[in-house]
Coordinates of C-alpha atoms and ligand atoms in Angstrom, one line a residue:
M1 CA 0.1 0.3 0.1
D2 CA 1.4 3.2 -0.7
T3 CA 2.5 6.2 1.3
D4 CA 0.0 8.6 0.6
I5 CA -3.1 6.1 0.8
K6 CA -1.7 5.6 4.2
N7 CA -1.1 9.9 4.6
A8 CA -5.0 9.7 3.2
L9 CA -6.1 7.4 6.0
K10 CA -4.8 9.3 8.8
A11 CA -6.0 12.5 7.7
I12 CA -9.1 10.6 8.0
V13 CA -8.5 9.0 11.4
G14 CA -5.9 10.9 12.7
E15 CA -2.5 9.2 13.3
K16 CA -2.8 7.7 16.4
N17 CA -6.2 5.3 15.3
F18 CA -3.9 4.7 12.1
T19 CA -1.7 1.9 12.6
D20 CA 0.7 -0.2 9.6
A21 CA 3.4 -1.6 12.7
L22 CA 4.0 -5.3 12.1
I23 CA 3.4 -6.4 15.3
D24 CA -0.3 -5.1 14.9
R25 CA -0.4 -6.4 10.9
V26 CA 0.5 -10.1 12.8
A27 CA -2.6 -9.7 15.2
Y28 CA -4.6 -8.5 12.9
A29 CA -3.8 -11.4 10.3
K30 CA -5.8 -13.6 12.1
D31 CA -9.2 -14.0 14.0
A32 CA -10.5 -17.5 15.9
S33 CA -9.7 -20.0 13.0
E34 CA -7.0 -21.3 11.3
H35 CA -6.7 -18.9 8.4
S36 CA -4.4 -16.0 8.5
H37 CA -3.1 -13.3 6.0
R38 CA -1.2 -9.9 7.3
P39 CA -3.1 -6.6 6.0
D40 CA -1.3 -3.6 5.1
A41 CA -2.7 -1.7 8.0
A42 CA -5.4 -0.8 10.7
V43 CA -7.6 2.1 11.5
W44 CA -9.9 2.6 14.6
P45 CA -12.7 5.2 13.3
V46 CA -15.1 6.5 15.8
T47 CA -17.7 7.7 13.9
T48 CA -19.9 6.9 10.9
E49 CA -18.8 9.7 9.0
Q50 CA -14.8 8.5 9.3
V51 CA -16.0 5.1 8.0
S52 CA -17.6 7.2 5.0
A53 CA -14.4 8.5 3.9
I54 CA -13.3 5.5 4.4
M55 CA -14.7 4.0 2.0
K56 CA -14.9 6.6 -0.5
L57 CA -10.6 6.4 -0.7
A58 CA -11.5 3.0 -1.1
T59 CA -13.2 2.9 -3.6
E60 CA -11.1 5.8 -5.3
A61 CA -7.7 3.7 -4.6
H62 CA -9.2 0.6 -5.2
F63 CA -7.8 -1.1 -2.0
P64 CA -9.6 -4.1 0.5
V65 CA -11.7 -2.9 3.5
V66 CA -12.0 -5.8 6.1
P67 CA -14.3 -4.4 9.0
R68 CA -13.3 -6.4 12.1
G69 CA -15.5 -6.5 15.8
A70 CA -13.2 -8.4 18.3
G71 CA -11.7 -11.0 15.8
T72 CA -13.5 -13.9 17.3
S73 CA -15.1 -15.6 14.0
L74 CA -14.3 -19.3 14.0
A75 CA -14.6 -19.6 9.9
G76 CA -12.1 -17.0 8.9
L77 CA -14.4 -14.4 7.9
A78 CA -12.6 -11.6 9.4
V79 CA -9.3 -12.7 8.0
P80 CA -7.7 -10.5 4.7
E81 CA -7.9 -12.5 2.5
K82 CA -6.5 -9.9 -0.3
Q83 CA -4.5 -7.9 2.3
G84 CA -5.6 -4.1 1.9
V85 CA -7.0 -2.2 5.5
I86 CA -8.5 -3.7 8.6
L87 CA -11.5 -1.3 9.8
D88 CA -11.3 -2.5 13.5
L89 CA -14.9 -1.1 14.9
G90 CA -13.8 -1.6 18.5
R91 CA -13.3 2.1 19.9
M92 CA -17.2 3.4 18.0
D93 CA -18.5 1.4 21.7
K94 CA -21.4 2.7 22.4
I95 CA -24.6 2.1 24.3
L96 CA -26.6 5.0 22.7
D97 CA -30.3 4.5 24.1
I98 CA -32.3 1.6 26.3
N99 CA -35.7 2.2 25.7
I100 CA -37.6 -0.1 28.2
E101 CA -41.3 1.6 26.5
D102 CA -40.6 0.4 23.2
R103 CA -38.1 -2.8 23.9
L104 CA -35.3 -1.4 22.1
V105 CA -32.1 -0.3 22.3
V106 CA -29.6 1.8 20.0
V107 CA -26.3 0.4 20.1
Q108 CA -22.7 1.4 18.2
P109 CA -21.7 -2.0 16.6
G110 CA -18.2 -1.9 18.8
V111 CA -20.4 -2.3 21.7
V112 CA -19.6 -6.5 23.2
Y113 CA -22.3 -9.0 23.4
A114 CA -21.9 -9.1 27.4
D115 CA -21.6 -5.3 28.3
L116 CA -25.0 -4.9 26.5
D117 CA -26.8 -7.7 28.5
R118 CA -25.2 -6.1 31.5
A119 CA -26.6 -3.1 31.2
L120 CA -30.0 -4.5 30.2
S121 CA -29.8 -6.7 33.5
S122 CA -30.9 -4.3 36.1
Y123 CA -34.3 -3.5 33.8
G124 CA -34.7 -6.9 34.0
F125 CA -34.0 -7.4 30.2
F126 CA -31.6 -9.5 27.7
F127 CA -30.7 -9.6 24.4
P128 CA -30.5 -13.9 24.0
P129 CA -28.7 -14.7 20.6
D130 CA -26.3 -15.4 23.6
P131 CA -22.9 -16.5 21.3
A132 CA -20.2 -18.7 23.7
S133 CA -18.4 -15.5 22.8
G134 CA -20.6 -13.4 24.1
S135 CA -17.8 -12.1 27.1
V136 CA -16.1 -10.4 23.8
C137 CA -17.7 -10.9 20.5
T138 CA -19.0 -7.7 19.7
L139 CA -23.0 -6.9 18.6
G140 CA -21.5 -5.9 14.7
G141 CA -20.0 -8.7 14.9
N142 CA -23.6 -10.8 16.1
V143 CA -25.2 -9.0 12.9
A144 CA -22.7 -9.4 10.1
T145 CA -22.7 -13.0 11.5
N146 CA -26.8 -13.7 12.6
A147 CA -24.5 -15.0 15.6
G148 CA -26.6 -17.6 17.7
G149 CA -26.1 -19.9 21.0
I150 CA -27.2 -22.1 23.6
K151 CA -30.9 -20.0 23.7
G152 CA -31.4 -20.8 19.8
A153 CA -34.8 -23.3 20.2
K154 CA -36.6 -21.2 22.1
Y155 CA -35.2 -17.5 21.4
G156 CA -33.6 -17.6 17.8
T157 CA -31.2 -15.7 16.6
T158 CA -29.6 -12.4 16.4
K159 CA -31.5 -12.1 13.3
D160 CA -35.1 -12.5 14.8
Y161 CA -33.9 -9.4 17.3
V162 CA -32.5 -6.4 14.3
L163 CA -35.3 -4.0 13.9
A164 CA -33.1 -1.2 11.7
L165 CA -29.7 -1.0 10.3
E166 CA -27.1 2.3 9.4
V167 CA -24.7 0.6 6.8
V168 CA -22.0 2.5 5.4
L169 CA -22.1 0.9 1.6
P170 CA -18.3 0.4 0.3
D171 CA -19.0 3.4 -2.2
G172 CA -19.3 5.6 1.2
R173 CA -22.9 6.1 1.2
I174 CA -25.1 5.9 4.5
L175 CA -28.1 3.9 4.3
H176 CA -30.6 3.8 7.0
T177 CA -32.3 0.0 6.8
G178 CA -35.6 -0.7 9.1
S179 CA -37.6 1.3 11.7
K180 CA -38.4 1.0 15.5
C181 CA -41.5 -0.5 15.4
M182 CA -41.8 -4.1 16.0
K183 CA -43.7 -5.1 12.3
S184 CA -43.1 -3.4 9.3
V185 CA -43.3 -4.5 5.4
S186 CA -42.4 -1.3 3.4
G187 CA -40.1 -2.1 0.9
Y188 CA -37.3 -4.7 0.6
D189 CA -36.2 -5.8 4.0
L190 CA -32.5 -4.8 3.4
T191 CA -32.0 -5.7 7.3
R192 CA -32.4 -8.6 6.6
L193 CA -30.2 -8.7 3.8
F194 CA -27.4 -7.6 6.0
V195 CA -27.9 -9.7 9.0
G196 CA -25.4 -13.0 8.3
S197 CA -23.7 -10.8 5.1
E198 CA -20.5 -11.3 6.2
G199 CA -19.1 -7.3 6.2
T200 CA -19.2 -8.4 2.6
L201 CA -21.9 -5.3 1.1
G202 CA -21.5 -2.7 3.9
I203 CA -20.3 -1.4 7.3
V204 CA -23.0 -2.0 10.3
T205 CA -22.0 1.3 11.7
E206 CA -25.4 1.3 14.0
I207 CA -27.8 -1.2 14.7
I208 CA -31.1 -0.9 17.3
F209 CA -32.1 -4.1 18.6
K210 CA -35.1 -5.2 19.8
I211 CA -34.5 -6.9 23.7
S212 CA -36.2 -9.6 25.8
P213 CA -37.9 -9.2 29.4
K214 CA -35.9 -12.1 31.2
P215 CA -38.2 -14.8 32.7
P216 CA -36.0 -14.5 36.2
L217 CA -36.3 -18.2 37.0
N218 CA -35.2 -21.0 35.8
S219 CA -34.2 -25.0 36.1
T220 CA -31.4 -27.5 35.4
A221 CA -31.8 -31.0 34.1
M222 CA -28.7 -33.8 32.4
A223 CA -29.5 -37.6 31.6
T224 CA -27.4 -40.1 30.3
F225 CA -28.0 -41.8 27.1
E226 CA -26.1 -45.8 26.2
S227 CA -27.9 -45.3 22.8
L228 CA -27.9 -42.2 20.8
E229 CA -31.1 -43.0 18.7
D230 CA -32.5 -42.5 22.7
A231 CA -31.2 -39.4 23.0
G232 CA -32.6 -38.8 19.2
R233 CA -36.2 -39.7 19.9
A234 CA -35.8 -37.8 23.6
I235 CA -34.8 -34.5 21.5
S236 CA -37.4 -35.1 18.9
E237 CA -40.4 -35.9 21.4
I238 CA -39.3 -33.1 23.6
M239 CA -39.6 -30.4 20.7
Y240 CA -42.9 -31.4 19.9
S241 CA -44.2 -32.0 23.2
G242 CA -45.7 -27.7 23.4
I243 CA -42.3 -27.3 26.1
I244 CA -39.5 -25.2 24.2
P245 CA -36.8 -25.5 27.0
S246 CA -34.9 -22.6 27.0
A247 CA -31.7 -24.8 26.2
L248 CA -31.1 -28.1 24.9
E249 CA -27.8 -29.2 24.6
V250 CA -25.5 -32.3 23.4
V251 CA -22.3 -33.1 24.6
D252 CA -20.7 -37.1 22.2
Q253 CA -19.1 -40.2 24.0
Q254 CA -15.9 -38.8 22.0
S255 CA -16.5 -35.5 24.2
L256 CA -16.9 -37.1 27.2
V257 CA -13.7 -39.2 26.6
V258 CA -11.9 -35.9 26.2
I259 CA -12.8 -34.2 29.3
N260 CA -12.6 -37.4 31.1
E261 CA -9.0 -37.4 30.1
N262 CA -8.1 -33.7 31.0
T263 CA -10.6 -32.9 34.5
D264 CA -11.6 -34.7 37.3
L265 CA -15.4 -34.5 36.6
G266 CA -15.3 -38.4 36.2
L267 CA -18.0 -38.7 33.4
P268 CA -20.1 -41.4 32.1
E269 CA -18.3 -42.7 28.8
V270 CA -22.1 -43.0 27.6
E271 CA -23.2 -42.5 23.9
A272 CA -24.9 -39.1 24.8
M273 CA -25.6 -36.7 27.3
L274 CA -28.1 -34.3 26.9
V275 CA -28.4 -30.6 29.6
A276 CA -32.0 -29.0 29.4
E277 CA -32.9 -26.1 30.6
T278 CA -36.7 -24.8 30.9
D279 CA -37.2 -21.1 32.1
G280 CA -40.2 -18.9 33.3
Y281 CA -41.4 -16.2 36.5
T282 CA -42.4 -18.8 38.9
K283 CA -41.3 -22.1 40.3
E284 CA -44.4 -23.6 39.0
E285 CA -44.7 -23.1 35.7
T286 CA -40.8 -23.8 35.2
E287 CA -41.1 -27.1 37.7
F288 CA -44.0 -28.1 35.1
Q289 CA -41.8 -27.4 31.9
M290 CA -38.6 -29.5 33.5
E291 CA -41.0 -32.9 34.8
K292 CA -42.5 -32.8 31.4
I293 CA -39.3 -33.0 30.0
T294 CA -37.6 -35.1 32.4
A295 CA -40.7 -37.6 31.9
I296 CA -39.1 -37.9 28.1
F297 CA -36.2 -38.8 28.9
E298 CA -36.9 -42.1 30.9
K299 CA -39.2 -42.9 28.7
N300 CA -36.5 -43.1 26.0
H301 CA -34.7 -45.5 28.6
A302 CA -31.6 -42.4 29.9
T303 CA -29.2 -44.2 32.4
T304 CA -29.2 -41.5 34.8
V305 CA -31.8 -38.3 34.6
K306 CA -30.2 -35.6 37.5
R307 CA -32.3 -32.3 38.2
A308 CA -30.4 -29.4 40.2
E309 CA -31.7 -28.0 42.7
S310 CA -29.4 -24.7 43.4
A311 CA -27.2 -23.3 41.5
E312 CA -24.2 -24.6 42.0
G313 CA -26.2 -28.2 41.5
A314 CA -27.0 -26.5 37.8
A315 CA -23.6 -25.1 37.3
A316 CA -22.3 -29.0 38.2
L317 CA -24.4 -30.3 35.1
W318 CA -23.7 -27.5 32.5
A319 CA -20.4 -28.6 33.5
A320 CA -19.3 -31.6 30.8
R321 CA -21.3 -29.0 28.2
K322 CA -19.2 -26.0 29.0
S323 CA -15.7 -27.1 29.8
A324 CA -15.8 -29.1 26.3
Y325 CA -14.1 -26.3 24.2
G326 CA -11.6 -25.3 26.4
V327 CA -10.3 -28.6 27.7
M328 CA -10.0 -29.8 23.2
A329 CA -8.1 -26.2 22.9
R330 CA -6.0 -26.9 25.4
I331 CA -4.6 -30.2 24.7
N332 CA -4.6 -29.3 20.6
N333 CA -2.1 -28.2 18.6
N334 CA -4.8 -26.9 16.0
L335 CA -8.6 -27.1 15.8
I336 CA -11.4 -26.6 13.6
V337 CA -14.8 -25.9 15.2
E338 CA -17.5 -27.3 12.2
D339 CA -21.2 -25.3 12.7
L340 CA -23.2 -27.3 11.1
A341 CA -27.1 -28.0 11.3
V342 CA -29.4 -30.9 10.6
P343 CA -33.0 -31.4 11.1
M344 CA -33.5 -31.9 14.5
S345 CA -35.0 -35.7 13.8
K346 CA -31.5 -36.0 12.3
V347 CA -28.9 -35.3 14.7
P348 CA -28.5 -39.0 15.6
D349 CA -27.5 -40.3 12.1
M350 CA -25.6 -37.1 12.4
L351 CA -23.4 -37.9 15.4
R352 CA -23.4 -41.8 14.6
A353 CA -22.1 -40.4 11.1
I354 CA -19.6 -38.1 12.4
A355 CA -18.1 -41.0 15.1
D356 CA -17.7 -43.4 11.6
L357 CA -15.5 -40.5 10.4
A358 CA -13.7 -40.1 13.1
E359 CA -12.8 -44.2 12.9
A360 CA -11.9 -44.2 9.7
H361 CA -10.1 -41.5 9.4
Q362 CA -7.9 -42.1 12.5
L363 CA -9.2 -38.9 13.9
R364 CA -10.5 -37.3 17.5
I365 CA -13.7 -35.4 16.7
P366 CA -15.7 -34.7 19.9
T367 CA -18.8 -32.9 19.3
V368 CA -20.8 -31.1 21.8
G369 CA -24.2 -28.3 20.1
H370 CA -27.6 -27.4 20.4
A371 CA -29.4 -30.4 19.7
G372 CA -32.8 -27.7 20.2
D373 CA -32.2 -26.5 17.2
G374 CA -30.3 -29.5 14.9
N375 CA -26.6 -27.1 15.2
L376 CA -23.7 -29.2 16.3
H377 CA -19.9 -28.2 16.6
P378 CA -17.8 -30.9 14.9
V379 CA -14.7 -30.2 16.7
V380 CA -11.6 -31.8 14.3
C381 CA -8.1 -31.9 16.2
F382 CA -4.7 -32.2 14.5
D383 CA -1.6 -31.2 14.3
G384 CA -0.8 -29.0 11.9
T385 CA 2.5 -30.1 11.1
D386 CA 1.7 -33.2 10.5
P387 CA 1.0 -33.4 6.7
D388 CA -0.8 -36.4 6.7
Q389 CA -3.2 -35.5 9.7
V390 CA -4.0 -32.4 7.6
R391 CA -4.8 -34.7 4.8
R392 CA -7.3 -36.5 6.8
V393 CA -8.6 -33.8 8.0
E394 CA -9.2 -32.5 4.7
A395 CA -11.0 -36.0 3.9
A396 CA -12.8 -36.6 6.5
S397 CA -14.3 -32.6 6.1
E398 CA -15.4 -33.6 2.8
E399 CA -17.3 -36.4 3.5
L400 CA -18.9 -34.9 6.4
F401 CA -20.2 -31.8 4.9
E402 CA -21.2 -34.4 2.0
K403 CA -23.4 -36.5 4.5
V404 CA -25.1 -33.0 6.2
I405 CA -25.9 -32.6 2.7
E406 CA -27.9 -36.1 2.2
L407 CA -29.8 -35.4 5.1
G408 CA -31.0 -32.3 4.1
G409 CA -29.1 -30.0 6.3
T410 CA -27.0 -26.4 6.3
L411 CA -22.6 -26.1 5.8
T412 CA -22.9 -23.3 8.8
G413 CA -25.6 -23.3 11.9
E414 CA -24.4 -19.6 13.2
H415 CA -20.1 -19.3 12.2
G416 CA -21.5 -18.7 8.9
I417 CA -18.7 -20.0 5.0
G418 CA -16.3 -17.0 5.3
L419 CA -13.0 -18.8 4.0
A420 CA -13.4 -22.1 5.9
K421 CA -16.4 -23.4 4.1
I422 CA -15.7 -22.5 0.7
P423 CA -14.9 -25.2 -0.7
Y424 CA -18.5 -27.2 0.0
M425 CA -20.6 -23.7 -0.8
K426 CA -21.6 -25.8 -4.4
M427 CA -22.7 -28.8 -2.1
E428 CA -25.2 -26.8 -0.3
H429 CA -26.0 -24.3 -3.7
D430 CA -27.1 -24.1 -7.1
E431 CA -25.8 -22.7 -10.0
V432 CA -29.2 -20.4 -9.6
S433 CA -28.1 -19.7 -6.3
M434 CA -24.9 -18.5 -6.2
D435 CA -25.7 -16.6 -9.5
I436 CA -28.2 -14.0 -7.6
M437 CA -25.0 -13.9 -4.4
R438 CA -22.7 -12.8 -6.9
S439 CA -24.8 -10.4 -8.5
V440 CA -26.2 -9.2 -5.4
K441 CA -22.8 -8.8 -3.7
H442 CA -21.6 -6.9 -7.6
L443 CA -24.4 -4.9 -6.9
F444 CA -23.3 -3.4 -3.6
D445 CA -19.5 -4.0 -4.1
P446 CA -19.2 -3.9 -7.6
N447 CA -15.9 -2.9 -7.9
N448 CA -15.4 -6.1 -4.6
I449 CA -13.5 -3.7 -2.7
L450 CA -15.2 -5.0 0.9
N451 CA -14.2 -8.1 3.0
P452 CA -13.1 -9.7 -0.7
G453 CA -12.7 -13.2 -1.4
K454 CA -15.0 -14.6 1.4
M455 CA -18.4 -16.7 0.7
G456 CA -17.5 -18.6 -2.7
L457 CA -18.5 -16.1 -5.0
E458 CA -15.3 -15.0 -6.5
A459 CA -15.2 -18.8 -7.9
Ligands
FAD1 C1 -14.5 -19.9 21.5 C2 -15.6 -19.3 20.9 C3 -17.0 -19.3 21.0 C4 -17.9 -18.9 19.6 N1 -19.5 -19.8 20.3 C5 -20.1 -19.0 19.4 C6 -21.7 -18.9 19.9 O1 -21.8 -20.0 20.7 N2 -22.7 -18.6 19.0 C7 -21.9 -18.2 17.6 O2 -22.8 -17.4 16.5 N3 -20.2 -18.0 17.7 C8 -19.3 -18.1 18.4 N4 -18.4 -17.8 18.0 C9 -18.0 -17.2 16.6 C10 -17.6 -15.8 17.3 O3 -17.8 -15.1 17.9 C11 -19.2 -15.6 16.2 O4 -18.9 -15.1 15.1 C12 -19.3 -13.4 16.7 O5 -20.6 -12.7 16.2 C13 -18.4 -12.8 15.9 O6 -18.1 -11.8 16.5 P1 -16.7 -10.6 16.4 O7 -17.3 -9.0 17.0 O8 -15.5 -11.4 16.8 O9 -16.3 -10.6 14.8 P2 -15.2 -10.5 14.1 O10 -15.0 -11.9 14.0 O11 -14.2 -9.6 14.2 O12 -16.3 -10.6 12.3 C14 -17.2 -11.2 11.9 C15 -17.4 -11.0 11.0 O13 -18.0 -10.2 10.9 C16 -17.8 -8.7 10.4 N5 -18.2 -7.9 10.6 C17 -17.8 -7.7 11.8 N6 -18.1 -6.2 12.2 C18 -18.8 -5.5 11.2 C19 -19.4 -4.7 10.9 N7 -20.0 -3.5 12.3 N8 -19.8 -4.0 10.1 C20 -20.2 -5.4 9.5 N9 -19.2 -6.4 9.3 C21 -18.7 -7.0 10.2 C22 -16.5 -9.0 9.5 O14 -16.5 -8.6 8.6 C23 -16.4 -10.5 10.0 O15 -17.0 -10.7 8.4 C24 -17.7 -18.4 19.0 C25 -16.3 -18.1 18.8 C26 -15.0 -18.2 20.0 C27 -13.4 -18.0 19.7

């Protein structure tokens, strides 16, 4: 990147909000995935007008810009594949309005998820998407990835809460979508187009979210199953019973083995463990729901069913599910956290297929996931310095996604396509669908300067 462009960027954001230092470029080369590519520079804008001026400059001088929140993407979404400038929105981090009467908040994109949730808790409200990375990831990143979490089955994902957006387009124009109303069918739904668009269509500079009152009580139970099929039947029965759990999570046998090898939790190494949570406004309500769920566990031959009597008891039942990723990250050189989703009734078939693939390719692929919405996270563990293991990982991944599509599933439930899923895009999307997606990208970004090289749109 030539000096004139760097000077022009400094003139827009100020010297202190620009860097081309090697240490920063190395840090911005990565997100939480296995992908890596160094940018030429990074900027920290603090106003929408600065973002707009940067994009006008990028259009004139034709350099790539990659918007970035906290860089926790697990699929290479925030990696500057074609170099250029990282536009870090972390300093646009104000909660601008909390409006309880209208049930909405107005925020800048750099606000950390947990900071909004904390601010809302004093009003008895919450922001439900609840990604596991919530203590660090940003709301702009959540919108750009349509983030979800363990409450998805009952409360949905980020897309269910975005009412309106302010977006800077690649040519620098500022677009306002949506409204503060709970309902609107006024024109095309441009808001939804940006949700999950991975920073490829525009830069989100302000967001209006719907918020939810937070049920104050919850109840937690855990069940173990000797067979995946029994666990699968229990999941399906719960989800059509009329009770919608606020969480229904699954931990597979490979995960239980890995956790046991590396902690003193002493978990039963059964084919599947399910953890369920219900929430509500009275003890009777949460208990009534949980009784129905535990009855379904028992009817489907659960070998153990435990109900928490206290908050500490609930934390103990959640320990296996919540410790899984940390344990795996600690003991493996490299991890790929996959993120497929299948129709709920196919969860056991998918778990069985993952176990078979792990055996066939001699890999460890422990899997946890959101059983209540069919979103599974097989964690492919390997040593990236061993070419043979890398080859086996590639072969297993290809077969994994073939199976996902065969079961009527989708490549990603919440982490996005980014760089990681590009090789599989055409398994799920036919040529018409790819063509329309390319046309949408071209309409918004004819010069291909905004987060280029993502989602397989250039192939
Ligand atoms: C330990 C761990 C647990 C995780 N758990 C979950 C989970 O439970 N659920 C889940 O959904 N995800 C999860 N993730 C993935 C990740 O946290 C989410 O995708 C999150 O939404 C990314 O937010 P971020 O601020 O880190 O965005 P980044 O990683 O910085 O960026 C992600 C994408 O958003 C774009 N982007 C960022 N800000 C903007 C903006 N203002 N305007 C336009 N585009 C923008 C970037 O260009 C990029 O394409 C997890 C990640 C980790 C490391």
